mmCIF file of C-alpha atoms and ligand atoms in Angstrom:
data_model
loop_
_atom_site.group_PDB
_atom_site.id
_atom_site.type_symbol
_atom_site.label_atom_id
_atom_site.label_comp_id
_atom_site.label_asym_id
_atom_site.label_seq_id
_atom_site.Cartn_x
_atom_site.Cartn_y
_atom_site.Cartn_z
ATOM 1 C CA UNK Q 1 37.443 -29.506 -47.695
ATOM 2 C CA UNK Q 2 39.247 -31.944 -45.152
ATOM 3 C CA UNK Q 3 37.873 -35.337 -44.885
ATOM 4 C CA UNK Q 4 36.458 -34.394 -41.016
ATOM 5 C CA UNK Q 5 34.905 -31.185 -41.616
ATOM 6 C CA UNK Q 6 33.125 -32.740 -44.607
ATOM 7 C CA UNK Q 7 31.621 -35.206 -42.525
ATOM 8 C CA UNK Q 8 30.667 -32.704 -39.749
ATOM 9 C CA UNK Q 9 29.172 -30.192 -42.546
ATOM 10 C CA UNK Q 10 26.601 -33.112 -42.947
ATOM 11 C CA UNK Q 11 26.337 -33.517 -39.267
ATOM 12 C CA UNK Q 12 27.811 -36.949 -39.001
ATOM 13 C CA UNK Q 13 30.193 -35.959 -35.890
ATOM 14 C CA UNK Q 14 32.661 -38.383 -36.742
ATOM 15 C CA UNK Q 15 34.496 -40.609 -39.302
ATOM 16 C CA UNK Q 16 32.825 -44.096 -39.856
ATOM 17 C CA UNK Q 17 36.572 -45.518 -41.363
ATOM 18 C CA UNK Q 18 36.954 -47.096 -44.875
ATOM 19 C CA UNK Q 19 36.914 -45.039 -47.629
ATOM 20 C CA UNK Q 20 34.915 -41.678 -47.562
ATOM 21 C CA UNK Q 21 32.033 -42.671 -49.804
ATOM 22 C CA UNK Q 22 31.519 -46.202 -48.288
ATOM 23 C CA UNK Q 23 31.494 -44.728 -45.378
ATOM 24 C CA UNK Q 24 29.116 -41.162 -46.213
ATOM 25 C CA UNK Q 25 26.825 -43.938 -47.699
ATOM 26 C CA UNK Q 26 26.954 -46.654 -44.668
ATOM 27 C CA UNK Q 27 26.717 -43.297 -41.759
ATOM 28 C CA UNK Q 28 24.465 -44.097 -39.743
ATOM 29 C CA UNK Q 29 22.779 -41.030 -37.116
ATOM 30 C CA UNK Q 30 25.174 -41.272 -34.057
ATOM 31 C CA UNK Q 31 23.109 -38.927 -31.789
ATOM 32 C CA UNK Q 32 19.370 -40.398 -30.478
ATOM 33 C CA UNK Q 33 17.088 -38.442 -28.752
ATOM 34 C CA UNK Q 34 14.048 -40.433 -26.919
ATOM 35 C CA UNK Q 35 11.075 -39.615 -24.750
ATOM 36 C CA UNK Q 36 10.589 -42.289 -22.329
ATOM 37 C CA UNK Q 37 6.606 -42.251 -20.637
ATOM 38 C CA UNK Q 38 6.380 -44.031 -16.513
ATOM 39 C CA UNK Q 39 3.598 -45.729 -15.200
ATOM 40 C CA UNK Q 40 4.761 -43.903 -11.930
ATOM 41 C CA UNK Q 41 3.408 -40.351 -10.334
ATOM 42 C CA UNK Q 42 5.484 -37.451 -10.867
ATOM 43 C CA UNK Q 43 8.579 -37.301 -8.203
ATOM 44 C CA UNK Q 44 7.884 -41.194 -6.722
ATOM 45 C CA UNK Q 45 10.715 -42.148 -5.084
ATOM 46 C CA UNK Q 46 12.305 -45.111 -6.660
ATOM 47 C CA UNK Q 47 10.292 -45.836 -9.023
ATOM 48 C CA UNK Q 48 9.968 -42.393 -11.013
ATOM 49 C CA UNK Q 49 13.255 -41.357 -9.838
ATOM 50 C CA UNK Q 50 14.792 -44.823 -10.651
ATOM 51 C CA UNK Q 51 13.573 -44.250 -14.479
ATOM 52 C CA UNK Q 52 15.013 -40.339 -14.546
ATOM 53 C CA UNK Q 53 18.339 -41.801 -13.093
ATOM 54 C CA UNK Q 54 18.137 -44.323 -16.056
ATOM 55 C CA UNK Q 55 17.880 -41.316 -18.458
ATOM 56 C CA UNK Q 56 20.456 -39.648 -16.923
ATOM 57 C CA UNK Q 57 22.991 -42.222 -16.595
ATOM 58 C CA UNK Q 58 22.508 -43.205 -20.349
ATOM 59 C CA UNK Q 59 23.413 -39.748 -21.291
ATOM 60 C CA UNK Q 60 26.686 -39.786 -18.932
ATOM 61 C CA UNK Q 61 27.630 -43.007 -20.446
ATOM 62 C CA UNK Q 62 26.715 -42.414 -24.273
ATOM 63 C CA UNK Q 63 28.786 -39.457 -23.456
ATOM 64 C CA UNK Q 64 25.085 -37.166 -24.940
ATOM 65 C CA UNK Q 65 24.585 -39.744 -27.885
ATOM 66 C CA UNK Q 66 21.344 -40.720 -26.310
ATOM 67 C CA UNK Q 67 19.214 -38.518 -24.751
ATOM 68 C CA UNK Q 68 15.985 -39.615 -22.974
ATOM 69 C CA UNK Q 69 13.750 -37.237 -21.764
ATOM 70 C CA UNK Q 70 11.246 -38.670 -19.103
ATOM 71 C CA UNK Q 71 7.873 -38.056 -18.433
ATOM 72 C CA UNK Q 72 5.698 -39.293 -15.490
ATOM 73 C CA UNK Q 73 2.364 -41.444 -15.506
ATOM 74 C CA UNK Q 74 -0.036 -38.797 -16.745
ATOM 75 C CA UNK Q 75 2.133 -36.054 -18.016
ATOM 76 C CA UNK Q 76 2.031 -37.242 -21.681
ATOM 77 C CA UNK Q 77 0.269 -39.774 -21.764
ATOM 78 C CA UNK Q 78 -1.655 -41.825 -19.081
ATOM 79 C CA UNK Q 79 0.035 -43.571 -16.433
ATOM 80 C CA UNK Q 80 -1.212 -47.047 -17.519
ATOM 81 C CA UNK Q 81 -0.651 -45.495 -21.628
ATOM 82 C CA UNK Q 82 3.007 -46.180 -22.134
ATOM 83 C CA UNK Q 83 1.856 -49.773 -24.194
ATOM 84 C CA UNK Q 84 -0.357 -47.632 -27.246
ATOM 85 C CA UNK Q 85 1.545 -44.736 -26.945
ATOM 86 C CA UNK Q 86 5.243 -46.769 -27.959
ATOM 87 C CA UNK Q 87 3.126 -48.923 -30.706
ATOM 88 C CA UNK Q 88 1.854 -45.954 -31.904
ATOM 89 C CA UNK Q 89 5.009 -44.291 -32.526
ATOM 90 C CA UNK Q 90 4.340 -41.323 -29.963
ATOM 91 C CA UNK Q 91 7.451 -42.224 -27.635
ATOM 92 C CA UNK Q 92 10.040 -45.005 -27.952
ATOM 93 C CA UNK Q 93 9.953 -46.079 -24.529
ATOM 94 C CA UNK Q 94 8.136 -46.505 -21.284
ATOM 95 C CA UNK Q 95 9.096 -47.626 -17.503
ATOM 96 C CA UNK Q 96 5.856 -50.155 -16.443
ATOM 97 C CA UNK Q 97 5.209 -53.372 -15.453
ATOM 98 C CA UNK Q 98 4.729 -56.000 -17.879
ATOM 99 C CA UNK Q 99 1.291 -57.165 -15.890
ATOM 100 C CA UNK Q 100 -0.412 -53.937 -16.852
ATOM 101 C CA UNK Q 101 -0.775 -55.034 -20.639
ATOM 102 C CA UNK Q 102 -2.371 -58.234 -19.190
ATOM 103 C CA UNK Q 103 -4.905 -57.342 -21.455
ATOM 104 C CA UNK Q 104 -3.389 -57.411 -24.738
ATOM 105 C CA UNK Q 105 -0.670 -59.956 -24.083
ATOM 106 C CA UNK Q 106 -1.785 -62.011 -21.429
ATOM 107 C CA UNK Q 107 1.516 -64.211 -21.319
ATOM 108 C CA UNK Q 108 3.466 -61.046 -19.966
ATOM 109 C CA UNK Q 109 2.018 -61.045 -16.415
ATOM 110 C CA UNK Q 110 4.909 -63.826 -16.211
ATOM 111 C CA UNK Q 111 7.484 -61.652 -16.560
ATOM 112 C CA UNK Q 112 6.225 -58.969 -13.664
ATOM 113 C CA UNK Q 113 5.125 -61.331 -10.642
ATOM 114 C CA UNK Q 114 3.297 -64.595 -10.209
ATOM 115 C CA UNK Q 115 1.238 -65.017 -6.916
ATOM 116 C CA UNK Q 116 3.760 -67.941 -4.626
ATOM 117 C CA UNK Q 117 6.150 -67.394 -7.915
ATOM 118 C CA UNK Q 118 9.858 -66.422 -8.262
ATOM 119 C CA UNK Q 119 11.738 -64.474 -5.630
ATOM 120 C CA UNK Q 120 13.293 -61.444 -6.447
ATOM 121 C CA UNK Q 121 16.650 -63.899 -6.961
ATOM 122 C CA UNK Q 122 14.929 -66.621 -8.881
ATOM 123 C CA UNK Q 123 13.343 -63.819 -11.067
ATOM 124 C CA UNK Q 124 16.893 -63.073 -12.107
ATOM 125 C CA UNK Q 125 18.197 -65.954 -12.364
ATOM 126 C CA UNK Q 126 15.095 -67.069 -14.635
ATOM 127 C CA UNK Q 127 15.634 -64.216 -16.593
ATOM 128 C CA UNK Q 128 19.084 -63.407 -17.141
ATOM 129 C CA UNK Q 129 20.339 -66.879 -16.786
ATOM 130 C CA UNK Q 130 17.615 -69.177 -17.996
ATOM 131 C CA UNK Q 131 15.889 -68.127 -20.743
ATOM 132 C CA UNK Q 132 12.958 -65.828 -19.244
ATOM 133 C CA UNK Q 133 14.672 -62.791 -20.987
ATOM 134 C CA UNK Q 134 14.678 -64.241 -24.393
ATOM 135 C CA UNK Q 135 10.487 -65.707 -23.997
ATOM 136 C CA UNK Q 136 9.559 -62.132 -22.952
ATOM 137 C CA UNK Q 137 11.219 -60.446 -25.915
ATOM 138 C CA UNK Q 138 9.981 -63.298 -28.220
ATOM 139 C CA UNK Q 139 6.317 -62.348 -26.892
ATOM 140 C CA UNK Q 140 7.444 -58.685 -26.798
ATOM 141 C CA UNK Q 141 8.324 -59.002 -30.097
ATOM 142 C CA UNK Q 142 5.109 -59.937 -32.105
ATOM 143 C CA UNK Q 143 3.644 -56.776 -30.784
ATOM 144 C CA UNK Q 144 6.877 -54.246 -31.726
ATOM 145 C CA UNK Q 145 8.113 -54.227 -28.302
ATOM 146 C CA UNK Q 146 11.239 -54.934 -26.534
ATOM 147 C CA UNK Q 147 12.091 -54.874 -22.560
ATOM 148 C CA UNK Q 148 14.586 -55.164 -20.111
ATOM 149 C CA UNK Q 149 14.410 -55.916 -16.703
ATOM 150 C CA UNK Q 150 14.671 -52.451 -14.950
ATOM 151 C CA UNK Q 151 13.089 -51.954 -11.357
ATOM 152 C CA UNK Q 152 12.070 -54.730 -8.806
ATOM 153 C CA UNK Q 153 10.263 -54.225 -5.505
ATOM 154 C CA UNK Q 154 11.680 -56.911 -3.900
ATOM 155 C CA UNK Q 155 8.337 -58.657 -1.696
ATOM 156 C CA UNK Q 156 5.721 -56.130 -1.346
ATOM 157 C CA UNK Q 157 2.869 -56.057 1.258
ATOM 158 C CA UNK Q 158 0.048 -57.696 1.036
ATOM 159 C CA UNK Q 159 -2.185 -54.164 0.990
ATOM 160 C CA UNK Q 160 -4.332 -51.737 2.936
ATOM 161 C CA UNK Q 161 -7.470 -52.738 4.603
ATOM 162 C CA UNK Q 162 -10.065 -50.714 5.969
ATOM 163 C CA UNK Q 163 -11.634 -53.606 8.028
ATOM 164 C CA UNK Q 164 -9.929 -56.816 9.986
ATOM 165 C CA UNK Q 165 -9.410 -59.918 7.857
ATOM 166 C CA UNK Q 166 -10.544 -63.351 9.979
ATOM 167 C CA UNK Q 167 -11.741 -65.249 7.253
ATOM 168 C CA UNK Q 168 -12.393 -66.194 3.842
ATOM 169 C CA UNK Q 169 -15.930 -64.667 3.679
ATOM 170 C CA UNK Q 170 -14.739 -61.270 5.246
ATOM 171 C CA UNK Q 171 -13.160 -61.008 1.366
ATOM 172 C CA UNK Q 172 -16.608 -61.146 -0.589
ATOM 173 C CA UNK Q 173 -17.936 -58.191 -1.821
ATOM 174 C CA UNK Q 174 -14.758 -55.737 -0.637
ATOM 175 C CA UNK Q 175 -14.086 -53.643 -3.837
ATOM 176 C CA UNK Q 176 -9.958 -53.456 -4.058
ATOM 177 C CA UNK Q 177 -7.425 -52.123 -5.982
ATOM 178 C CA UNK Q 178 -4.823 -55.001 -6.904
ATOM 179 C CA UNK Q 179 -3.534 -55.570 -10.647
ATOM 180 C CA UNK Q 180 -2.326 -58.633 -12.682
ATOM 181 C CA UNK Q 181 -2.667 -62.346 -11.387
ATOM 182 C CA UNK Q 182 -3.061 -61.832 -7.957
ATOM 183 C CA UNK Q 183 -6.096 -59.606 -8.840
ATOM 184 C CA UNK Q 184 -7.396 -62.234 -10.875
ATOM 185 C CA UNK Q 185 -7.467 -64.635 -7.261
ATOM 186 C CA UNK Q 186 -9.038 -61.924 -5.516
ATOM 187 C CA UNK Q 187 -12.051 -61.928 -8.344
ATOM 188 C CA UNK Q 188 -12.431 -65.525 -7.503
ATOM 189 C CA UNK Q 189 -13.004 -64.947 -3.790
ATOM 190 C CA UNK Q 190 -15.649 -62.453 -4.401
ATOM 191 C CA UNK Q 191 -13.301 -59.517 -4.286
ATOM 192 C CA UNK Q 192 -14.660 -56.588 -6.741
ATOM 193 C CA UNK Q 193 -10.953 -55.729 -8.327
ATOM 194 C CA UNK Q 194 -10.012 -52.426 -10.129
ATOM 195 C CA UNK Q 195 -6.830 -51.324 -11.536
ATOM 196 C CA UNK Q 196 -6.236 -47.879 -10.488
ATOM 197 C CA UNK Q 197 -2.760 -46.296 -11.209
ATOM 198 C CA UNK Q 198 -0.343 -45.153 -7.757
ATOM 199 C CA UNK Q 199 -1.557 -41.460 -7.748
ATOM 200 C CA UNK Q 200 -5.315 -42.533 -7.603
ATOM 201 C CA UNK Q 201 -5.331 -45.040 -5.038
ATOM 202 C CA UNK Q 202 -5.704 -43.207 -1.698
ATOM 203 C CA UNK Q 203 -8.086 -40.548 -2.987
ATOM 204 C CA UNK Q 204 -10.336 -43.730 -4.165
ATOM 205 C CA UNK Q 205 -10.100 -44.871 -0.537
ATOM 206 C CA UNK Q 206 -10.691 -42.125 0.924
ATOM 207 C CA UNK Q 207 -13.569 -41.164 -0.771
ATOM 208 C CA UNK Q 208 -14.433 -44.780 0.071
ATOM 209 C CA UNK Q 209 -14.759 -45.942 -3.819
ATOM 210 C CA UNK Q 210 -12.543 -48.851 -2.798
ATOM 211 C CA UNK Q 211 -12.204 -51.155 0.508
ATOM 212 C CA UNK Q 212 -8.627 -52.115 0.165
ATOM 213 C CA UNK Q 213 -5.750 -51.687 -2.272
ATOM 214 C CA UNK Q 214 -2.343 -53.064 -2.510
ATOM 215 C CA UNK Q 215 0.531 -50.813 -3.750
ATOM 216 C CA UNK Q 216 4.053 -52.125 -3.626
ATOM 217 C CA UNK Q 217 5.413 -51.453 -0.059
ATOM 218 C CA UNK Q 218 5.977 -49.011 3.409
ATOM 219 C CA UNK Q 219 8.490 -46.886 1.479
ATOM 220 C CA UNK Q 220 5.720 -45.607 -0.822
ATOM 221 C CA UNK Q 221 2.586 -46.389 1.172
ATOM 222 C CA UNK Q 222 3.985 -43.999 3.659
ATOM 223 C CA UNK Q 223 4.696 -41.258 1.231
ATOM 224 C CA UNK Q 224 1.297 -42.086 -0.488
ATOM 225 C CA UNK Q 225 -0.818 -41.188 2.797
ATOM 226 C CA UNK Q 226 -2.437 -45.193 2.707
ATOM 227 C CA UNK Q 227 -2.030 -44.908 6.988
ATOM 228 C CA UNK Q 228 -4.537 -41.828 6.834
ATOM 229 C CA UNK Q 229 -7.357 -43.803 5.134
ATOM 230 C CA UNK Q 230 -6.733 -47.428 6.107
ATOM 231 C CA UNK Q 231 -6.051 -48.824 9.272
ATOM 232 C CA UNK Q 232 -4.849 -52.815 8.613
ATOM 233 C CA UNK Q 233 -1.809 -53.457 6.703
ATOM 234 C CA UNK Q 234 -1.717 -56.871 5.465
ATOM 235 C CA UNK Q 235 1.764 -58.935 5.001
ATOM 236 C CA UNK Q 236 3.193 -61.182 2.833
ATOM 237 C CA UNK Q 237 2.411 -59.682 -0.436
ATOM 238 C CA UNK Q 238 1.967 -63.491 -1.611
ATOM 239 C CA UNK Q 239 0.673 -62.179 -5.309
ATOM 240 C CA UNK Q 240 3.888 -59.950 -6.080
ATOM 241 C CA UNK Q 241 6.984 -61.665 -4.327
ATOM 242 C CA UNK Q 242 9.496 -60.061 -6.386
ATOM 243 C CA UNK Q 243 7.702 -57.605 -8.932
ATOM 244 C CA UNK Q 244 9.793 -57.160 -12.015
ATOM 245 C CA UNK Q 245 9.265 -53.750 -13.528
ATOM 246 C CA UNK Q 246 9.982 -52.823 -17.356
ATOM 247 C CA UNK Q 247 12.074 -51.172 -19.585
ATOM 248 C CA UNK Q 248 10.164 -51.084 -22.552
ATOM 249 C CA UNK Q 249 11.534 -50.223 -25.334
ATOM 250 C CA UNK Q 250 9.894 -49.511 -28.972
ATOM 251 C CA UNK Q 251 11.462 -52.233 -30.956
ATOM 252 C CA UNK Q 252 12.139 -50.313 -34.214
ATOM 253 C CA UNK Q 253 13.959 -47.863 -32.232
ATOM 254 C CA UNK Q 254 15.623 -50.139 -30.689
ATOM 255 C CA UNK Q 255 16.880 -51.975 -33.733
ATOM 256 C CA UNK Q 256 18.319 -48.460 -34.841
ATOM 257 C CA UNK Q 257 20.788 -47.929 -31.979
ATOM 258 C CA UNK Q 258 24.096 -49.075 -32.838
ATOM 259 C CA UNK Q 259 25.437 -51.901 -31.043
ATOM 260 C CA UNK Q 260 27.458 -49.886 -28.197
ATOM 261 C CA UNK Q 261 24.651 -48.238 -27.013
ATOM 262 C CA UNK Q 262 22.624 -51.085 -26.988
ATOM 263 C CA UNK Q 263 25.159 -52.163 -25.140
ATOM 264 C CA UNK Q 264 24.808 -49.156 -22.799
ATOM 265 C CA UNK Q 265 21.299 -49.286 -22.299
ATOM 266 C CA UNK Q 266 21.420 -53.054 -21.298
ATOM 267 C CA UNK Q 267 24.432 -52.329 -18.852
ATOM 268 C CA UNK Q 268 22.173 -49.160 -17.285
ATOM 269 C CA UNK Q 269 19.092 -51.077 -17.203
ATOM 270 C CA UNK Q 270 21.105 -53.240 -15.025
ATOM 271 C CA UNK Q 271 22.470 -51.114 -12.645
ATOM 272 C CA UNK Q 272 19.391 -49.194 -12.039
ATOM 273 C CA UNK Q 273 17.317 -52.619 -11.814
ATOM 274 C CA UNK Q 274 20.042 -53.712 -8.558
ATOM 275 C CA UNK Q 275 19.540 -50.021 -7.602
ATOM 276 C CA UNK Q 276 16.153 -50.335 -7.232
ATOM 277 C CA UNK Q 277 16.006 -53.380 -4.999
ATOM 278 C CA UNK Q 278 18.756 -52.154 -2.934
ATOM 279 C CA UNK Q 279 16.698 -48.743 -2.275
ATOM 280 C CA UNK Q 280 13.456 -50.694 -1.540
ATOM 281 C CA UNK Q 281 14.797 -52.979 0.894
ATOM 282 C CA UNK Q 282 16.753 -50.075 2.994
ATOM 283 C CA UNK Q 283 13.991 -47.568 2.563
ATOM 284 C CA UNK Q 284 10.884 -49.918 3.580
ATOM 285 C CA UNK Q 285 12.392 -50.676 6.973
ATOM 286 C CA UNK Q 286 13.210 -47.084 7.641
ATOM 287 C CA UNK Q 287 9.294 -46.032 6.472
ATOM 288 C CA UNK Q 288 7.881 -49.454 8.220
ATOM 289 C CA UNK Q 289 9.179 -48.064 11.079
ATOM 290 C CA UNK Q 290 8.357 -44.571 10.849
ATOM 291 C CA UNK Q 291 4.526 -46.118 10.310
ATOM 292 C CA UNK Q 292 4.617 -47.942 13.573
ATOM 293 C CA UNK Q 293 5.816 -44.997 15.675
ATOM 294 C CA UNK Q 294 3.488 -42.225 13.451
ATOM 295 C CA UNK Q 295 0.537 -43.715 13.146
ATOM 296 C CA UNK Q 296 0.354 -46.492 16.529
ATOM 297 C CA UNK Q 297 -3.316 -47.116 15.497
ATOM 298 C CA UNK Q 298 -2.421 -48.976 12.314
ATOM 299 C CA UNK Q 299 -2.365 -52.647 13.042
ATOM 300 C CA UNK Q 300 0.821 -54.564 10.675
ATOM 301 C CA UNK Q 301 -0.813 -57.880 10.297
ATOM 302 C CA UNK Q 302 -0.059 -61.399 9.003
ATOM 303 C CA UNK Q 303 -2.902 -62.624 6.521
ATOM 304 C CA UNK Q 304 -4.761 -65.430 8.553
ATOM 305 C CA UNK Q 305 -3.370 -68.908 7.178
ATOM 306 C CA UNK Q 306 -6.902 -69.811 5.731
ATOM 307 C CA UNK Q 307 -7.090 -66.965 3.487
ATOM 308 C CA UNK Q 308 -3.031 -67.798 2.383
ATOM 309 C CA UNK Q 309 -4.272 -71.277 1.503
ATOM 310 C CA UNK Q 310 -7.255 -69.942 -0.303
ATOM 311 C CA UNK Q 311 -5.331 -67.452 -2.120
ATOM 312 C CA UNK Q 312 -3.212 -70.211 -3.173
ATOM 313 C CA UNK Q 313 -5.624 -72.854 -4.552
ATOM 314 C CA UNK Q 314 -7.080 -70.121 -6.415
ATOM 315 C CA UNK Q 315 -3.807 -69.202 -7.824
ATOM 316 C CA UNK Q 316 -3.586 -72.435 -9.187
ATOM 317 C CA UNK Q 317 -7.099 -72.136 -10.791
ATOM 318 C CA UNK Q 318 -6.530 -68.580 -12.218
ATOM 319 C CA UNK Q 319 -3.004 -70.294 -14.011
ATOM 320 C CA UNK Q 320 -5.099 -72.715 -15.459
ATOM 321 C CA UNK Q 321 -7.628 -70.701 -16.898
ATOM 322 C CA UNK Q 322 -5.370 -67.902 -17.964
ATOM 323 C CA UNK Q 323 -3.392 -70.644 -20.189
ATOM 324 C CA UNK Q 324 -6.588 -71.797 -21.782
ATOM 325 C CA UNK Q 325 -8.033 -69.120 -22.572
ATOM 326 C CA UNK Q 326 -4.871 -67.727 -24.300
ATOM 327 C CA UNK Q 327 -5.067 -68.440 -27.756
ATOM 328 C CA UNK Q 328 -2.023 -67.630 -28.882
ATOM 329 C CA UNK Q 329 -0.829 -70.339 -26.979
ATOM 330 C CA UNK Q 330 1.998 -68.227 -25.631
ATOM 331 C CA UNK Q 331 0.571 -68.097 -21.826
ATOM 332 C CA UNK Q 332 1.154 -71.544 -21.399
ATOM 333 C CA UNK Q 333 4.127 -71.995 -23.643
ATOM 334 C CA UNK Q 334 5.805 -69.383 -20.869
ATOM 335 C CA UNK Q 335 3.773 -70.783 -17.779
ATOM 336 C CA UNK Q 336 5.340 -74.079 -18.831
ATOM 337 C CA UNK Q 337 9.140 -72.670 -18.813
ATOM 338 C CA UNK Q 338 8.364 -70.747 -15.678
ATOM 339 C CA UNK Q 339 6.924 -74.052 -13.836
ATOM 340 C CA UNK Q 340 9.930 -76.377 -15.179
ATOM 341 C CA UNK Q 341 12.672 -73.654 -13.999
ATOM 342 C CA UNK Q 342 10.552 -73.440 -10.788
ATOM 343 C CA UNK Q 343 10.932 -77.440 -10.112
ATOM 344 C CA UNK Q 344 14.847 -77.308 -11.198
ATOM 345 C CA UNK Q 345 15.412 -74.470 -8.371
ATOM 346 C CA UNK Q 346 13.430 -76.085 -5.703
ATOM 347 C CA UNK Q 347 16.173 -78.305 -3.685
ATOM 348 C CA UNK Q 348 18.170 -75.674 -3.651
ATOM 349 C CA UNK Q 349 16.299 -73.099 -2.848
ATOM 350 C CA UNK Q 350 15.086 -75.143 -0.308
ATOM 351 C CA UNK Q 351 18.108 -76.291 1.806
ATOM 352 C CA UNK Q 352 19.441 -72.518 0.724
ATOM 353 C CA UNK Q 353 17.489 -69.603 1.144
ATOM 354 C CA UNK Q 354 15.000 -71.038 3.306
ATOM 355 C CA UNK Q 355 17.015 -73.409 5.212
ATOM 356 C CA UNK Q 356 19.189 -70.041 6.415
ATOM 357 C CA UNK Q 357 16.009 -68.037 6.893
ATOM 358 C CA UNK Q 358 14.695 -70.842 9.493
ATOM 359 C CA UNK Q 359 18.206 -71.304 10.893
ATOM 360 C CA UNK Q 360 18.081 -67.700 11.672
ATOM 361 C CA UNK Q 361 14.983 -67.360 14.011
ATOM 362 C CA UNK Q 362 16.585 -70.399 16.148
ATOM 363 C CA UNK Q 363 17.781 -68.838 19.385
HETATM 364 CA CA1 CA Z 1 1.787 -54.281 -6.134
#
């Protein structure tokens, strides 16, 4: 038997190199097969679709060495599942937010969105250029995970309101659906906070089981139906300025690819994360539009100033407590990097990025 179809027989594909039983006894698998679980609803644009491109992509570039067969929030496993379901063993990845598992490792809401934290452009700079990668995969890494940044939002909205906003007090006692840090402020200003996955959101408001609930942004709120049940839509989203969404990865399956398609999925990850931000900036000013002229009685609102101060002191109270409460010590070991990188960028951003944007509305 030739050398090739010996190797094939044991369903190797192809020759290592070196000398046949080195290599027979080195082979490693060459073909992966994955199932990848999404916090997202079947079909969401961007988000869902954004983590099926990612599948499909990988397989185009691994040329069918890895295959990753997706499954939406629910289908598998629950939408907010993906966490127990790739410690467990039952799938090796998941497409999420890092925020959601607030809960288990509270130090990873850092790597999603901080309320008056890191711009979409910060966030990558912090994490590709400044260490926030290699903190998140150090925490990641204690509990078997590993991520990559794949998906952003880019700013959201603020969220849907089924009464006007004029003060501080108008907050207490509204029950509202808003995750991670900035759901943590909320708490502190009386808000009664849940943390209801995309598909259950407008039912829940509808049904009136919720006041208000923030989602990401037009281009989904529009396709969720929020402009049917709630009639004030609140901007800036101050507690998610540039959400970072997840590729997250089970680590021992991760540590099995081979170094090219490690390679692969990194490079993918990236393209689909610069994807995703370039879809949710076009396609929120097409649907922000399409909700003014559809639904004229929807009122697009500023949050009063008052209630952006408050939301802001708080935010600074809700750090604080978050880091001491952490045991692990890993909170404020990362709240620590993400303040110092913060106070580096500052000048710059500041006679940059805002400097242009106020520049701009001069006339
Ligand atoms: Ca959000």
């Amino acid at each position: 038997m030739k050398r090739r179809q010996f190797l094939r027989g044991l369903g190797l594909g192809a020759v290592v190199g070196g000398a046949l039983p080195a290599a027979v006894a080195k082979a490693q698998p060459t073909q992966f097969r994955w199932r990848m679980v999404t916090s997202w609803p079947p079909g969401f644009p961007i988000l869902q679709e954004g983590a099926e491109r990612f599948a499909r992509r990988i397989d185009e570039v691994s040329q069918g060495r890895l295959k990753i067969e997706v499954f939406a929030g629910g289908v598998l496993v629950p939408a907010l599942g993906g966490f127990d379901a790739i410690r467990q063993g039952t799938v090796e990845a998941g497409s999420s937010a890092s925020y959601y598992w607030a809960g288990q490792v509270p130090a990873a809401q850092f790597f999603t969105a901080v309320p008056y934290g890191l711009t979409v452009e910060d966030m990558q700079a912090w994490l590709y250029g400044a260490g926030g990668l290699e903190l998140w995969n150090e925490v990641y890494a204690k509990v078997g995970l590993y991520a990559l940044p794949m998906l952003n939002t880019g700013v959201q909205m603020g969220g849907w309101f089924r009464k006007e906003l004029r003060t501080v007090e108008d907050l207490r006692g509204l029950k509202m659906r808003i995750p991670g840090l900035g759901g943590k402020v909320m708490a502190k200003l009386g808000v009664a906070v849940t943390l209801l996955p995309g598909a259950e959101i407008v039912p829940a408001l509808e049904r009136g089981t919720i006041d208000a609930a923030e989602w990401v942004g037009p281009a989904h709120d529009l396709v969720l139906g929020f402009p049917k049940v709630a009639k004030f839509y609140y901007y800036p989203g101050w507690h998610e300025p540039g959400a970072q969404a997840e590729l997250m990865l089970s680590k021992r399956a991760w540590d099995a690819l081979p170094k090219e398609l490690q390679g692969m999925v990194h490079a993918v990850a990236n393209e689909i994360n610069i994807w995703s931000y370039a879809e949710f900036e076009r396609r929120n000013a097409a649907a922000l539009a399409q909700i003014k002229k559809d639904f004229p009685d929807v009122r697009v609102l500023p949050f009063p100033d008052a209630l952006l101060r408050e939301f802001r002191r708080q935010t600074d109270v809700v750090l604080g407590e978050e880091a001491a409460a952490d045991r692990t010590g890993d909170f404020r070991r990362v709240y620590d990097a993400y303040l110092k990188f913060r106070s580096e960028q500052k000048d710059w951003v500041e006679i940059a990025q805002r400097a242009y944007f106020r520049a701009e509305e001069l006339r």
